[in-house]
CSV table of C-alpha atoms in Angstrom, one decimal:
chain,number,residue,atom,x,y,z
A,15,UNK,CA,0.0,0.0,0.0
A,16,UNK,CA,2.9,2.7,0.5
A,17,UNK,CA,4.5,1.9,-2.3
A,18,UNK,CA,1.7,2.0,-4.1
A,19,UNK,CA,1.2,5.5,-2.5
A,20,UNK,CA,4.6,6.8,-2.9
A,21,UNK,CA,4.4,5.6,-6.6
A,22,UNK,CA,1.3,8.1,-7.1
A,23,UNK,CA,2.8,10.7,-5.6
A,24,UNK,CA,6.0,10.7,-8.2
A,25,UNK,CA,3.3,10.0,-11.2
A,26,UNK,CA,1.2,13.5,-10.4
A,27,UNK,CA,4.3,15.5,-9.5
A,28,UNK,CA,5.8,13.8,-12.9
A,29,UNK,CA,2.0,15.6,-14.3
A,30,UNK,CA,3.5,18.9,-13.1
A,31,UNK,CA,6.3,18.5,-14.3
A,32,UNK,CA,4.7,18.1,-18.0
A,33,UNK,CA,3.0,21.1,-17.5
A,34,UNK,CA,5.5,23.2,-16.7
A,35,UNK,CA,7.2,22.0,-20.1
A,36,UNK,CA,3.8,22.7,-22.0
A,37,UNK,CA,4.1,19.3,-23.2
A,38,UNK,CA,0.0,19.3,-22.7
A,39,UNK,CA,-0.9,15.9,-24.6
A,40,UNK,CA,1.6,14.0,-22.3
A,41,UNK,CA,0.1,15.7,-19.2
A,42,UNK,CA,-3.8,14.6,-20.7
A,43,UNK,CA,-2.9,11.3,-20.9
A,44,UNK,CA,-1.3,10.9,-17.6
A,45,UNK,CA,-4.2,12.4,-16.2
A,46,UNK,CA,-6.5,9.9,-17.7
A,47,UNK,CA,-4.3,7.0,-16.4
A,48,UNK,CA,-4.0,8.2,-12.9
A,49,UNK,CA,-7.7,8.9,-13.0
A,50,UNK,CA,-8.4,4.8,-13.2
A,51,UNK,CA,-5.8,4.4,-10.8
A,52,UNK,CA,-5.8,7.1,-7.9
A,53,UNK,CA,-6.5,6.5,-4.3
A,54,UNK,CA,-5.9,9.5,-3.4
A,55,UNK,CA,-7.4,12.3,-5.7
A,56,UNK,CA,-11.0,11.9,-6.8
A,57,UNK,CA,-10.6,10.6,-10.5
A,58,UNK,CA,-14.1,13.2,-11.6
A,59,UNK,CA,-11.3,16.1,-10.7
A,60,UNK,CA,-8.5,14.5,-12.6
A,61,UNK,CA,-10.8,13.6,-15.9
A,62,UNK,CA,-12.5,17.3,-15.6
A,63,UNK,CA,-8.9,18.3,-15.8
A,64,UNK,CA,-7.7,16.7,-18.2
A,65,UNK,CA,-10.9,17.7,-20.4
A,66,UNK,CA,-10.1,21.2,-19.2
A,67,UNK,CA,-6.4,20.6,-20.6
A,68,UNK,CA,-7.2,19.5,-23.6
A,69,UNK,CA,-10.1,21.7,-25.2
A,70,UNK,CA,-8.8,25.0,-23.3
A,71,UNK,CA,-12.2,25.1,-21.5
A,72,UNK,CA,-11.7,25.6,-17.9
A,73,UNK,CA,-15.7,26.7,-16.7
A,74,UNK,CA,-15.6,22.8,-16.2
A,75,UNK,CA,-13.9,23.0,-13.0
A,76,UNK,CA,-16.0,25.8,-11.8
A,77,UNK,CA,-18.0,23.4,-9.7
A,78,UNK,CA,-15.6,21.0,-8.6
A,79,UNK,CA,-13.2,24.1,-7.1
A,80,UNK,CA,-16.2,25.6,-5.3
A,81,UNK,CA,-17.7,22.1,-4.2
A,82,UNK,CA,-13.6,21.5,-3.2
A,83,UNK,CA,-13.7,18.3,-4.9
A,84,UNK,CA,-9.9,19.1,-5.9
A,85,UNK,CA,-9.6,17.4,-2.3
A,86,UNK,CA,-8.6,14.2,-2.0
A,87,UNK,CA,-8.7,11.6,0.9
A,88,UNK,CA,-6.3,12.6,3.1
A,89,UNK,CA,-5.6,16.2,2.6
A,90,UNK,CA,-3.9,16.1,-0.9
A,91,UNK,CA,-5.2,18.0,-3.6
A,92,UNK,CA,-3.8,19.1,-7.4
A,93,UNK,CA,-5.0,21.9,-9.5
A,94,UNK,CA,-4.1,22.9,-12.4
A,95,UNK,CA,-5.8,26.1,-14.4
A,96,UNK,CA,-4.7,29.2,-15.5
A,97,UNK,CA,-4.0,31.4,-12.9
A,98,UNK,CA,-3.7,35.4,-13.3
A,99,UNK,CA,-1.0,38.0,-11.2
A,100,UNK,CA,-0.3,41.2,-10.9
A,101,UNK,CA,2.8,42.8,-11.1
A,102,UNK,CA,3.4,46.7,-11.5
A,103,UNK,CA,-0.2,47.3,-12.1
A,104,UNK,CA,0.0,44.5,-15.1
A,105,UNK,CA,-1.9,41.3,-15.1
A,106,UNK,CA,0.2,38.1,-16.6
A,107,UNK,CA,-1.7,35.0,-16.9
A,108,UNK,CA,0.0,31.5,-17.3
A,109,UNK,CA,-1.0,28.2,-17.1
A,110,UNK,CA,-0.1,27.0,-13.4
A,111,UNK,CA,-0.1,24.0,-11.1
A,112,UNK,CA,-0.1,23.2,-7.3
A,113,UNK,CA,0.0,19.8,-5.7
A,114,UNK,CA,0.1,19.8,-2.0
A,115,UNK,CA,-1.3,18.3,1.4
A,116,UNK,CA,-3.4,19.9,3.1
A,117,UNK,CA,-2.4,21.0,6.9
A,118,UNK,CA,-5.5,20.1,9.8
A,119,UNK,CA,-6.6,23.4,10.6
A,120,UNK,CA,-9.9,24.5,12.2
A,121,UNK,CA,-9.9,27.7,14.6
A,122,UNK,CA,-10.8,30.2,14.2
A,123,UNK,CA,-14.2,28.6,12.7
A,124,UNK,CA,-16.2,30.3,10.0
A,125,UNK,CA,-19.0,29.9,12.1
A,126,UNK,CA,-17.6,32.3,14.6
A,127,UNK,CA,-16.0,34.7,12.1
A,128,UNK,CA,-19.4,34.8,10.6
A,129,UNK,CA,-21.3,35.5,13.8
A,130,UNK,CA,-18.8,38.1,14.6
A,131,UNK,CA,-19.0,39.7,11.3
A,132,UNK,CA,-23.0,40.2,11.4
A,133,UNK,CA,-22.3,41.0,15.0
A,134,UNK,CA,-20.4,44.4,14.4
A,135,UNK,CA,-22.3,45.3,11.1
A,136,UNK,CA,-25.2,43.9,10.8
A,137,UNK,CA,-25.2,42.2,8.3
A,138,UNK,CA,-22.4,39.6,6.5
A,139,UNK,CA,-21.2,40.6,3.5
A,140,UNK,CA,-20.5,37.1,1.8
A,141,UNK,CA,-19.5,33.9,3.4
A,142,UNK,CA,-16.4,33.9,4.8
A,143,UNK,CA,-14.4,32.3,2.5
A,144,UNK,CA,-12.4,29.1,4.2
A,145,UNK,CA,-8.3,29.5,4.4
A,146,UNK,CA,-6.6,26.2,3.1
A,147,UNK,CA,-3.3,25.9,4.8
A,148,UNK,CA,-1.3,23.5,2.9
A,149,UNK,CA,2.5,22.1,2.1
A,150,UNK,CA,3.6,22.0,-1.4
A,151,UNK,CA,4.7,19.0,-3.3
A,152,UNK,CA,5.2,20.1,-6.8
A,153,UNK,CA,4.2,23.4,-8.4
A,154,UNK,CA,4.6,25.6,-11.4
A,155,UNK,CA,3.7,29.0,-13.1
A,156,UNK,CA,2.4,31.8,-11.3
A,157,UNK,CA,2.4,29.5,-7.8
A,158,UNK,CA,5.7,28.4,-8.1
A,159,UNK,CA,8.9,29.6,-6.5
A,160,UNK,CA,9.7,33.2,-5.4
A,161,UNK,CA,7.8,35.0,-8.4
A,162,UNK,CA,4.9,33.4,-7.8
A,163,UNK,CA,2.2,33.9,-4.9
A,164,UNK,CA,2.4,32.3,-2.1
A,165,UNK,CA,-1.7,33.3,-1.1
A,166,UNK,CA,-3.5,32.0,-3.6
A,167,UNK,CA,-6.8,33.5,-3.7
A,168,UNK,CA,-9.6,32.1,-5.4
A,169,UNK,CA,-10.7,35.1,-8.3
A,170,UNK,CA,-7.9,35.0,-9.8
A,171,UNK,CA,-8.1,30.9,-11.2
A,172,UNK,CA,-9.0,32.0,-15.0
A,173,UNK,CA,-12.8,30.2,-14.8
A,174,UNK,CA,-16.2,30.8,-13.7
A,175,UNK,CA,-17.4,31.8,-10.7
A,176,UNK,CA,-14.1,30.8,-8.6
A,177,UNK,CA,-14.1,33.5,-6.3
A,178,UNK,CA,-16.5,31.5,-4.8
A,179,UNK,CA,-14.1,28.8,-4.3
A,180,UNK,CA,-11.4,28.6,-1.4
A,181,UNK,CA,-8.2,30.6,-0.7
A,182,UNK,CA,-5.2,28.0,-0.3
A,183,UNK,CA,-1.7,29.7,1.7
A,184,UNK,CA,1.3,27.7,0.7
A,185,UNK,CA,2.4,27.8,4.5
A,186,UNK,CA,5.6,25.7,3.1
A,187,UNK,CA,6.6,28.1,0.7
A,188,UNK,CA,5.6,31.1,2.9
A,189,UNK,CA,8.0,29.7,5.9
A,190,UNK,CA,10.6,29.3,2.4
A,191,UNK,CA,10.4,33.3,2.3
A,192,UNK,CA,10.1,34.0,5.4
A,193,UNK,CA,13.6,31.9,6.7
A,194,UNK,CA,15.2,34.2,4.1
A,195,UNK,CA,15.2,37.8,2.7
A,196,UNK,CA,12.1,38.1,4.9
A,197,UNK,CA,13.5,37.7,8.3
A,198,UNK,CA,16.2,39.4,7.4
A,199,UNK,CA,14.3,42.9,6.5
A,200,UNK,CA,12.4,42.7,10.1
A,201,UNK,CA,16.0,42.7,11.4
A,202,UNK,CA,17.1,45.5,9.7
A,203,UNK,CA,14.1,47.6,9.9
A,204,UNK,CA,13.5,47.0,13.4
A,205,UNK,CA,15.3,47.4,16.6
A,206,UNK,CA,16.3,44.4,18.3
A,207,UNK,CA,13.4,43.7,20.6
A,208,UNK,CA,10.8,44.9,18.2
A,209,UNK,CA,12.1,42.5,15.9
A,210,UNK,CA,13.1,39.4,18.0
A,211,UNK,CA,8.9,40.3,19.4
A,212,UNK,CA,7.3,40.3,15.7
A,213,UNK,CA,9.3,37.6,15.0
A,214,UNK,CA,9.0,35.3,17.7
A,215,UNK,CA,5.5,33.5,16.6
A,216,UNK,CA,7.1,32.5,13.0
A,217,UNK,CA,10.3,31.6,14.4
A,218,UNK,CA,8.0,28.6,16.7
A,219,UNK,CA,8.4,25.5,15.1
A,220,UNK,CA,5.6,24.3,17.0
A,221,UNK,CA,2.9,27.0,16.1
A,222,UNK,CA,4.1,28.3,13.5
A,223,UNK,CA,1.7,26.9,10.9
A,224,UNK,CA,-1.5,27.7,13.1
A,225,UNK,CA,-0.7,31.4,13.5
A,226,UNK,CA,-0.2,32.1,9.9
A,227,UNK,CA,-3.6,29.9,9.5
A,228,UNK,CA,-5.1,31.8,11.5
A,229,UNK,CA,-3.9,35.2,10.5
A,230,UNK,CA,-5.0,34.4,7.0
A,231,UNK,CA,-8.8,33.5,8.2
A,232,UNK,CA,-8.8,36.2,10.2
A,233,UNK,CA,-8.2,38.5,7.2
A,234,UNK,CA,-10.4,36.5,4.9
A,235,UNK,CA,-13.6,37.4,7.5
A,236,UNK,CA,-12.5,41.2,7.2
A,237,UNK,CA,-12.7,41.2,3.2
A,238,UNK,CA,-16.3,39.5,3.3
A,239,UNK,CA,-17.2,42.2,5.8
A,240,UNK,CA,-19.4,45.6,4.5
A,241,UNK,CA,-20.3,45.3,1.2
A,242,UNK,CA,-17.5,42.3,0.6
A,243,UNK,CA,-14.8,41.2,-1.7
A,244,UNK,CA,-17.2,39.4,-4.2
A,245,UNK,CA,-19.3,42.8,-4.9
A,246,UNK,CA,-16.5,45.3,-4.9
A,247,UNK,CA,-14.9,42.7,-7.6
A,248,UNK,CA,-18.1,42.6,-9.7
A,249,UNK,CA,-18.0,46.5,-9.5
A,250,UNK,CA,-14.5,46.7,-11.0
A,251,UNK,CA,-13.4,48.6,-7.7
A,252,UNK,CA,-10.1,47.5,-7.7
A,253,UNK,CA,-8.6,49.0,-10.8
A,254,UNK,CA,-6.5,51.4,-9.2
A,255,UNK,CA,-4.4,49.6,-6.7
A,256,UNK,CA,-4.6,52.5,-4.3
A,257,UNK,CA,-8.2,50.9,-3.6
A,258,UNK,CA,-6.9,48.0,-3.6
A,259,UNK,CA,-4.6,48.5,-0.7
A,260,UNK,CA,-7.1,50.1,1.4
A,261,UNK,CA,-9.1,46.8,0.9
A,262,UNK,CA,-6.0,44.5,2.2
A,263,UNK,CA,-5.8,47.2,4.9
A,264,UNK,CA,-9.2,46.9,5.4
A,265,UNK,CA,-8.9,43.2,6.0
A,266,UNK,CA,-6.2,43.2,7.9
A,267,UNK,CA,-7.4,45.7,10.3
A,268,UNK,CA,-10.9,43.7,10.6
A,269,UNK,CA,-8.4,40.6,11.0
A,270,UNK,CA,-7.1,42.3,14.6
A,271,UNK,CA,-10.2,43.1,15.8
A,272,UNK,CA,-11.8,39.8,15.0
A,273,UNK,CA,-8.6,38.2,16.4
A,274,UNK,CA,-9.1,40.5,19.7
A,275,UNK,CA,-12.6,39.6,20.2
A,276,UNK,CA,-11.6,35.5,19.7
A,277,UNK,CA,-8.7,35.2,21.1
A,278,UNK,CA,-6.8,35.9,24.5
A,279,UNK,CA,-4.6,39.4,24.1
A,280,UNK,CA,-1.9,37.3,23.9
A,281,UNK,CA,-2.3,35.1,21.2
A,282,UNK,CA,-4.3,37.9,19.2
A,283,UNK,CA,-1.0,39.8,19.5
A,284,UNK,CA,0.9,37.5,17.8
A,285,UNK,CA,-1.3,37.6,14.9
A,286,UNK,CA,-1.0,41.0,14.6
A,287,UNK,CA,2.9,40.3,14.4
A,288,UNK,CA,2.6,37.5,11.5
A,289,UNK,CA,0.4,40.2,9.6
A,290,UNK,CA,3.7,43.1,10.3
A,291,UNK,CA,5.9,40.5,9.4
A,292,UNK,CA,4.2,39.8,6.4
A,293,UNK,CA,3.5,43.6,5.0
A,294,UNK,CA,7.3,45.3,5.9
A,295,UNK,CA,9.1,42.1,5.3
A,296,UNK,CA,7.8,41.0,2.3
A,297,UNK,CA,4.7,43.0,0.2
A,298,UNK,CA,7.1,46.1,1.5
A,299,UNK,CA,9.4,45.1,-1.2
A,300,UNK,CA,7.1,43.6,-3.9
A,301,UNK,CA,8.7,45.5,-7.7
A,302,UNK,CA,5.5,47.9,-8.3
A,303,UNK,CA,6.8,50.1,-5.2
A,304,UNK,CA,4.9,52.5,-3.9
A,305,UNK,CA,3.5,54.0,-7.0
A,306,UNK,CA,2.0,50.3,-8.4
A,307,UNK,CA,1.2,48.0,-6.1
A,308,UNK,CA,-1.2,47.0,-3.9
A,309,UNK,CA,0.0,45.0,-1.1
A,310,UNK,CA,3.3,47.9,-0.9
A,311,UNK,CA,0.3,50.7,0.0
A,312,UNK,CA,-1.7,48.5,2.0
A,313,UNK,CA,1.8,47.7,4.3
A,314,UNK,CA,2.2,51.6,4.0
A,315,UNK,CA,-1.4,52.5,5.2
A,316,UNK,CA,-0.3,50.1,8.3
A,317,UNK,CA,2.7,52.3,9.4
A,318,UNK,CA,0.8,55.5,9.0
A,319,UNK,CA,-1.8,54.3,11.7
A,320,UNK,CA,1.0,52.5,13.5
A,321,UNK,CA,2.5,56.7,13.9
A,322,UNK,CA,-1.0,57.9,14.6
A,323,UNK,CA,-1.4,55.6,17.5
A,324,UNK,CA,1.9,56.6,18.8
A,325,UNK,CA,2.8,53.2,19.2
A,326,UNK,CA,5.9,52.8,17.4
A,327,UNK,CA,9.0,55.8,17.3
A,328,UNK,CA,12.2,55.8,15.4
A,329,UNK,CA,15.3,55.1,17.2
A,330,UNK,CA,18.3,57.0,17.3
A,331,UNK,CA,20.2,54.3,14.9
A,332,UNK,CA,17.4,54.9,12.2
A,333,UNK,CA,15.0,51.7,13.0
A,334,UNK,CA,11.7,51.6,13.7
A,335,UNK,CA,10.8,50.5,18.0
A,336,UNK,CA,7.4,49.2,19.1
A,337,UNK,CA,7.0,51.5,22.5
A,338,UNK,CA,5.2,49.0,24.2
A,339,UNK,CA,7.1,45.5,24.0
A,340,UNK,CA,4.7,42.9,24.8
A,341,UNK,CA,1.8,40.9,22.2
A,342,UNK,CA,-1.0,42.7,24.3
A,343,UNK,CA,0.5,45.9,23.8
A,344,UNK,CA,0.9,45.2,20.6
A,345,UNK,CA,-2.6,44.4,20.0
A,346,UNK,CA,-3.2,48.3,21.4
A,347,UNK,CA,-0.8,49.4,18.9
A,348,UNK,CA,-3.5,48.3,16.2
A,349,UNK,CA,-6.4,50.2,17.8
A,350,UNK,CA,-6.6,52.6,15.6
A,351,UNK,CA,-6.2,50.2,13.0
A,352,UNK,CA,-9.7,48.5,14.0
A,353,UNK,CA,-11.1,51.6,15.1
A,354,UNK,CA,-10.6,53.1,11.7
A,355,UNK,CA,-11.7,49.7,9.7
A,356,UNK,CA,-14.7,49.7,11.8
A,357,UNK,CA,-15.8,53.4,10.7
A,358,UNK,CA,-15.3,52.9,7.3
A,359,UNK,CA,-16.8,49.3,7.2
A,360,UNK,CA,-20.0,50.6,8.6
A,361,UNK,CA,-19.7,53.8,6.4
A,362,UNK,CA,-19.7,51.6,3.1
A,363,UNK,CA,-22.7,49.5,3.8
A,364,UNK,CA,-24.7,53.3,4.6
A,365,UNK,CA,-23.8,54.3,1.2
A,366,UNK,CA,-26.6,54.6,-1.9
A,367,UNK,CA,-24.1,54.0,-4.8
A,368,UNK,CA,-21.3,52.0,-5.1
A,369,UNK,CA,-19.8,54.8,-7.0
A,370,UNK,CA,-19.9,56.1,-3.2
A,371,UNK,CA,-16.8,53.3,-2.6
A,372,UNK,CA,-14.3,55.8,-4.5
A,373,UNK,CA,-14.3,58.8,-2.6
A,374,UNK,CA,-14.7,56.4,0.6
A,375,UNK,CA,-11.5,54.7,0.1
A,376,UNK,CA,-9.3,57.8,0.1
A,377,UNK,CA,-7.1,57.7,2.5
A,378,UNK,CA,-4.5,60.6,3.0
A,379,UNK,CA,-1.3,59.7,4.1
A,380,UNK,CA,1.2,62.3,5.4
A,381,UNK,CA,4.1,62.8,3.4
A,382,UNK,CA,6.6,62.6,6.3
A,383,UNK,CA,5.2,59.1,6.9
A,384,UNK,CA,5.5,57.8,3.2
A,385,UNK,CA,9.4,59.6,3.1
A,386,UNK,CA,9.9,57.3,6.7
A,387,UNK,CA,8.3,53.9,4.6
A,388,UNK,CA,10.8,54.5,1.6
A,389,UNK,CA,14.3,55.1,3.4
A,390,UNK,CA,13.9,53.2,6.6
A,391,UNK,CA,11.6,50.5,4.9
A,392,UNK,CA,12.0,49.8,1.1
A,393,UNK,CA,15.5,51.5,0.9
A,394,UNK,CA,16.9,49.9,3.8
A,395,UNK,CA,16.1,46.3,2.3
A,396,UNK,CA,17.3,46.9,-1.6
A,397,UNK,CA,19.8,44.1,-2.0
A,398,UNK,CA,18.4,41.7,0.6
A,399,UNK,CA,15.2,40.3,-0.9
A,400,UNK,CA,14.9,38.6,-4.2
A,401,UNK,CA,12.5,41.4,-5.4
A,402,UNK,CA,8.9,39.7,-6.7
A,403,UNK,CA,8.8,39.1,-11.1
């Protein structure tokens, strides 16, 4: 029986692998076989794919993606679709595949992220949509390697209807980045004890995996919050990335507060530091800057309430110090993060128009404070991270 497992394994990452080469008619015919063969991935999934492969018709998979049957027994799972990225404001699509296991990952629950949501406004938005942690296997294409995304959210699969479908987080290729140029920024932009706290809760090998779970999910609830991700999609909202990075600011500062209302101060503290980690150690220093991309004015928006609050200073050596050293206190450092989400949450669902989103989602940020996020930020890291293609 193992063998027989390990043997599968080597035939769907040898699939990949064809793929990636664009030899397609090998990669429809292995399909096929494994399909009659598999115990681990449901063979409907692997025929709709290779059907998908082969006429360039991908609305097949619609269903299967949003009903997950992509998953197999076990946690493993294999897509393969176009999948579309942007970088400096320009979207490249490319055939791409992802074969993983999926990690066993249940709090927080969407039930409570839900309940939470309709709690503060009201109303819910959209489902929550569920956060797939997962460990790669084999990959290629716009989810491969340290060009391609390591959050894979579900819009942006090239078929219908997928943004109904769930977001997976390649925790295994996330930890990858982080071990690297990622930890290294914190270090530099930080001062010793700001860093060593923010960096703490990815550096557990223990919990590491459920805090960046559950830092994604967390997010995830504060995008399907107000008028959610789905409708502002639809609307064509996001065509200037400056919108765009109030959304992920949005979410993230929905994230804490959701985080602070389920959680002990503790443990919601250390979410907030996977999130910092994230946005100045990595999106900081994606290749649109600050002029192109979203996730860079998102991480930006973050460090102007960070000043606001008066919760973080700049040290006599040129790095940025948290003033109060502890994960509660961190959690209080993003108070006016939640504060301000809150507001403008409940100020989008009061609006008559969409239109109304525009002006809504113009957030001024002082010059002094974008001059601080270039030189002690992006500037300070140029040469240490293998900039995003």
């Amino acid at each position: 029986m193992t063998a027989i497992f390990v043997n599968e394994q080597e035939l769907v990452k040898q699939i990949v692998e064809y793929v990636e080469k664009d030899e397609i008619a090998i990669a429809v015919r292995k399909l096929r076989q494994q399909a009659a063969n598999s115990r681990e991935l449901l063979p409907r999934w692997l025929l709709n794919t290779a059907d998908a492969l082969e006429n360039n018709d991908w609305d097949i998979l619609s269903e299967g993606f949003i009903n997950k049957d992509f998953i197999g027994k076990n946690g493993y799972f294999l897509i393969i679709a176009p999948y579309k990225i942007n970088r400096q404001s320009q979207p490249q699509v490319t055939l791409s595949a992802i074969y993983g296991k999926m990690h066993d990952t249940q709090e927080p629950s969407i039930e409570q992220l839900e309940n939470l949501s309709r709690e503060k406004f009201g109303k819910l938005g959209q489902p929550v949509p569920k956060n797939y942690s997962f460990t790669e296997i084999a990959s290629c294409g716009n989810i491969s390697g340290e060009s391609g995304e390591a959050f894979i959210v579900p819009y942006r699969w090239c078929f219908r209807n997928s943004s109904s479908g769930p977001v997976l987080n390649n925790a295994s290729e996330q930890r990858r980045r982080f071990l690297g140029s990622s930890r290294e920024c914190i270090k530099k932009i930080f001062e010793y004890e700001t860093a060593n706290l923010l960096l703490d809760p990815l550096e557990d090998e223990i919990n590491d995996k459920r805090y960046r779970h559950a830092d994604t999910q967390v997010h995830e609830a504060g995008h399907a919050s107000g008028l959610g991700f789905d409708f502002k999609l639809k609307q064509k909202f996001f065509q200037n990335y400056t919108y765009g990075g109030v959304e992920e600011w949005r979410a993230d500062s929905l994230g804490f507060e959701f985080a602070a209302c389920t959680l002990a101060a503790q443990e919601a503290g250390k979410l907030v530091a996977v999130n910092l980690c994230i946005r100045f150690g990595l999106d900081a220093h994606r290749l649109g800057g600050l002029e192109k991309d979203v996730d860079v004015h998102a991480g930006l928006l973050s460090l102007e309430h960070l000043f606001q609050n008066d919760a973080i200073y700049i040290t006599k050596n040129g790095q940025l110090a948290l003033r109060n050293l502890s994960y509660p206190g961190l959690l209080q450092a993003v108070e006016l993060h939640r504060a301000q989400a809150l507001c403008l949450t409940r100020r989008e669902l009061n609006l008559k128009s969409p239109t109304g989103l525009f002006s809504l989602y113009k957030i001024d940020i002082h010059p002094s404070i974008q001059s601080i996020f270039q030189g002690l930020v992006i500037e300070r890291c140029q040469g240490i991270w293998a900039k995003l293609q």
